[in-house]
């Protein structure tokens, strides 16, 4: 089976989640950007399953997460912070969380990404 075949195709496509959970970071790495796209809205049925696949690798995801955090998609940023930001100790990721908390863009304010960033920095989830 082609690795790309394991990426969900629809919002409720959970056929391959069990297989994805068995893969190592090195095995899953080529499809991480594709999987992150399913975290654009945590209300999608597949989103929490994809988050479960990626969370064990959270400390290795920073380069991919930074691509989302420099985008113009405020809601996606919000979900990335709620899924990965609360437990991170990665300095690069924390620096961007600090930037969002102290100098947010208009979109980050509108989508309350700045409030989530402030809560993370204040330890409101620990």
GROMACS .gro file of C-alpha atoms in nm:
model
  126
    1UNK     CA    1   0.000   0.000   0.000
    2UNK     CA    2   0.120   0.347  -0.089
    3UNK     CA    3   0.170   0.569   0.216
    4UNK     CA    4  -0.044   0.841   0.058
    5UNK     CA    5  -0.333   0.592   0.053
    6UNK     CA    6  -0.339   0.609   0.434
    7UNK     CA    7  -0.425   0.980   0.437
    8UNK     CA    8  -0.797   1.035   0.502
    9UNK     CA    9  -0.988   1.139   0.192
   10UNK     CA   10  -1.307   1.266   0.358
   11UNK     CA   11  -1.406   1.416   0.692
   12UNK     CA   12  -1.524   1.081   0.824
   13UNK     CA   13  -1.264   0.856   0.658
   14UNK     CA   14  -1.113   0.669   0.953
   15UNK     CA   15  -1.036   0.346   0.765
   16UNK     CA   16  -0.661   0.372   0.809
   17UNK     CA   17  -0.624   0.532   1.152
   18UNK     CA   18  -0.522   0.204   1.318
   19UNK     CA   19  -0.251   0.154   1.054
   20UNK     CA   20  -0.132   0.514   1.091
   21UNK     CA   21  -0.100   0.473   1.469
   22UNK     CA   22   0.139   0.182   1.416
   23UNK     CA   23   0.383   0.384   1.205
   24UNK     CA   24   0.701   0.542   1.339
   25UNK     CA   25   0.775   0.911   1.293
   26UNK     CA   26   1.015   0.829   1.012
   27UNK     CA   27   0.749   0.627   0.836
   28UNK     CA   28   0.475   0.886   0.876
   29UNK     CA   29   0.693   1.190   0.810
   30UNK     CA   30   0.625   1.218   0.433
   31UNK     CA   31   0.250   1.259   0.493
   32UNK     CA   32   0.259   1.485   0.800
   33UNK     CA   33   0.157   1.797   0.602
   34UNK     CA   34  -0.137   1.606   0.457
   35UNK     CA   35  -0.243   1.485   0.800
   36UNK     CA   36  -0.214   1.832   0.952
   37UNK     CA   37  -0.464   1.960   0.699
   38UNK     CA   38  -0.725   1.747   0.875
   39UNK     CA   39  -0.670   1.956   1.188
   40UNK     CA   40  -0.805   2.272   1.025
   41UNK     CA   41  -1.132   2.211   1.207
   42UNK     CA   42  -1.136   1.990   1.516
   43UNK     CA   43  -1.511   1.946   1.467
   44UNK     CA   44  -1.453   1.728   1.163
   45UNK     CA   45  -1.509   1.363   1.265
   46UNK     CA   46  -1.159   1.260   1.151
   47UNK     CA   47  -0.974   1.547   1.324
   48UNK     CA   48  -0.945   1.396   1.671
   49UNK     CA   49  -0.829   1.064   1.524
   50UNK     CA   50  -0.559   1.240   1.322
   51UNK     CA   51  -0.457   1.437   1.632
   52UNK     CA   52  -0.421   1.106   1.817
   53UNK     CA   53  -0.193   0.979   1.539
   54UNK     CA   54   0.030   1.288   1.553
   55UNK     CA   55   0.040   1.366   1.926
   56UNK     CA   56   0.304   1.101   2.010
   57UNK     CA   57   0.538   1.285   1.772
   58UNK     CA   58   0.457   1.634   1.899
   59UNK     CA   59   0.820   1.710   1.989
   60UNK     CA   60   0.924   1.639   1.630
   61UNK     CA   61   0.645   1.831   1.456
   62UNK     CA   62   0.765   2.188   1.514
   63UNK     CA   63   0.885   2.254   1.156
   64UNK     CA   64   0.545   2.141   1.025
   65UNK     CA   65   0.349   2.328   1.291
   66UNK     CA   66   0.541   2.646   1.218
   67UNK     CA   67   0.418   2.631   0.859
   68UNK     CA   68   0.064   2.649   0.994
   69UNK     CA   69   0.149   2.922   1.244
   70UNK     CA   70   0.290   3.150   0.974
   71UNK     CA   71  -0.015   3.099   0.754
   72UNK     CA   72  -0.319   3.326   0.737
   73UNK     CA   73  -0.558   3.061   0.869
   74UNK     CA   74  -0.647   3.175   1.219
   75UNK     CA   75  -0.876   2.886   1.301
   76UNK     CA   76  -0.616   2.630   1.197
   77UNK     CA   77  -0.363   2.808   1.418
   78UNK     CA   78  -0.611   2.795   1.705
   79UNK     CA   79  -0.657   2.419   1.673
   80UNK     CA   80  -0.282   2.360   1.639
   81UNK     CA   81  -0.225   2.549   1.962
   82UNK     CA   82  -0.500   2.364   2.147
   83UNK     CA   83  -0.372   2.025   2.030
   84UNK     CA   84   0.005   2.073   2.049
   85UNK     CA   85   0.077   2.401   2.227
   86UNK     CA   86  -0.044   2.312   2.572
   87UNK     CA   87   0.226   2.050   2.634
   88UNK     CA   88   0.512   2.178   2.421
   89UNK     CA   89   0.853   2.255   2.562
   90UNK     CA   90   1.002   2.324   2.218
   91UNK     CA   91   1.172   2.664   2.227
   92UNK     CA   92   1.091   2.753   1.865
   93UNK     CA   93   0.725   2.667   1.908
   94UNK     CA   94   0.711   2.854   2.241
   95UNK     CA   95   0.871   3.159   2.083
   96UNK     CA   96   0.595   3.169   1.821
   97UNK     CA   97   0.330   3.116   2.089
   98UNK     CA   98   0.480   3.413   2.273
   99UNK     CA   99   0.470   3.622   1.954
  100UNK     CA  100   0.104   3.536   1.904
  101UNK     CA  101   0.026   3.622   2.268
  102UNK     CA  102   0.206   3.956   2.260
  103UNK     CA  103   0.187   4.072   1.899
  104UNK     CA  104  -0.103   3.895   1.728
  105UNK     CA  105  -0.222   3.959   1.377
  106UNK     CA  106  -0.578   4.079   1.319
  107UNK     CA  107  -0.679   3.727   1.215
  108UNK     CA  108  -0.522   3.578   1.528
  109UNK     CA  109  -0.724   3.821   1.740
  110UNK     CA  110  -1.046   3.753   1.549
  111UNK     CA  111  -1.003   3.375   1.593
  112UNK     CA  112  -0.890   3.408   1.957
  113UNK     CA  113  -0.555   3.248   1.882
  114UNK     CA  114  -0.393   3.517   2.096
  115UNK     CA  115  -0.610   3.420   2.393
  116UNK     CA  116  -0.515   3.054   2.353
  117UNK     CA  117  -0.147   3.153   2.332
  118UNK     CA  118  -0.178   3.362   2.649
  119UNK     CA  119  -0.347   3.071   2.831
  120UNK     CA  120  -0.065   2.839   2.725
  121UNK     CA  121   0.202   3.080   2.847
  122UNK     CA  122   0.016   3.134   3.175
  123UNK     CA  123   0.000   2.759   3.233
  124UNK     CA  124  -0.379   2.758   3.245
  125UNK     CA  125  -0.382   2.400   3.111
  126UNK     CA  126  -0.114   2.239   3.326
   0.00000   0.00000   0.00000
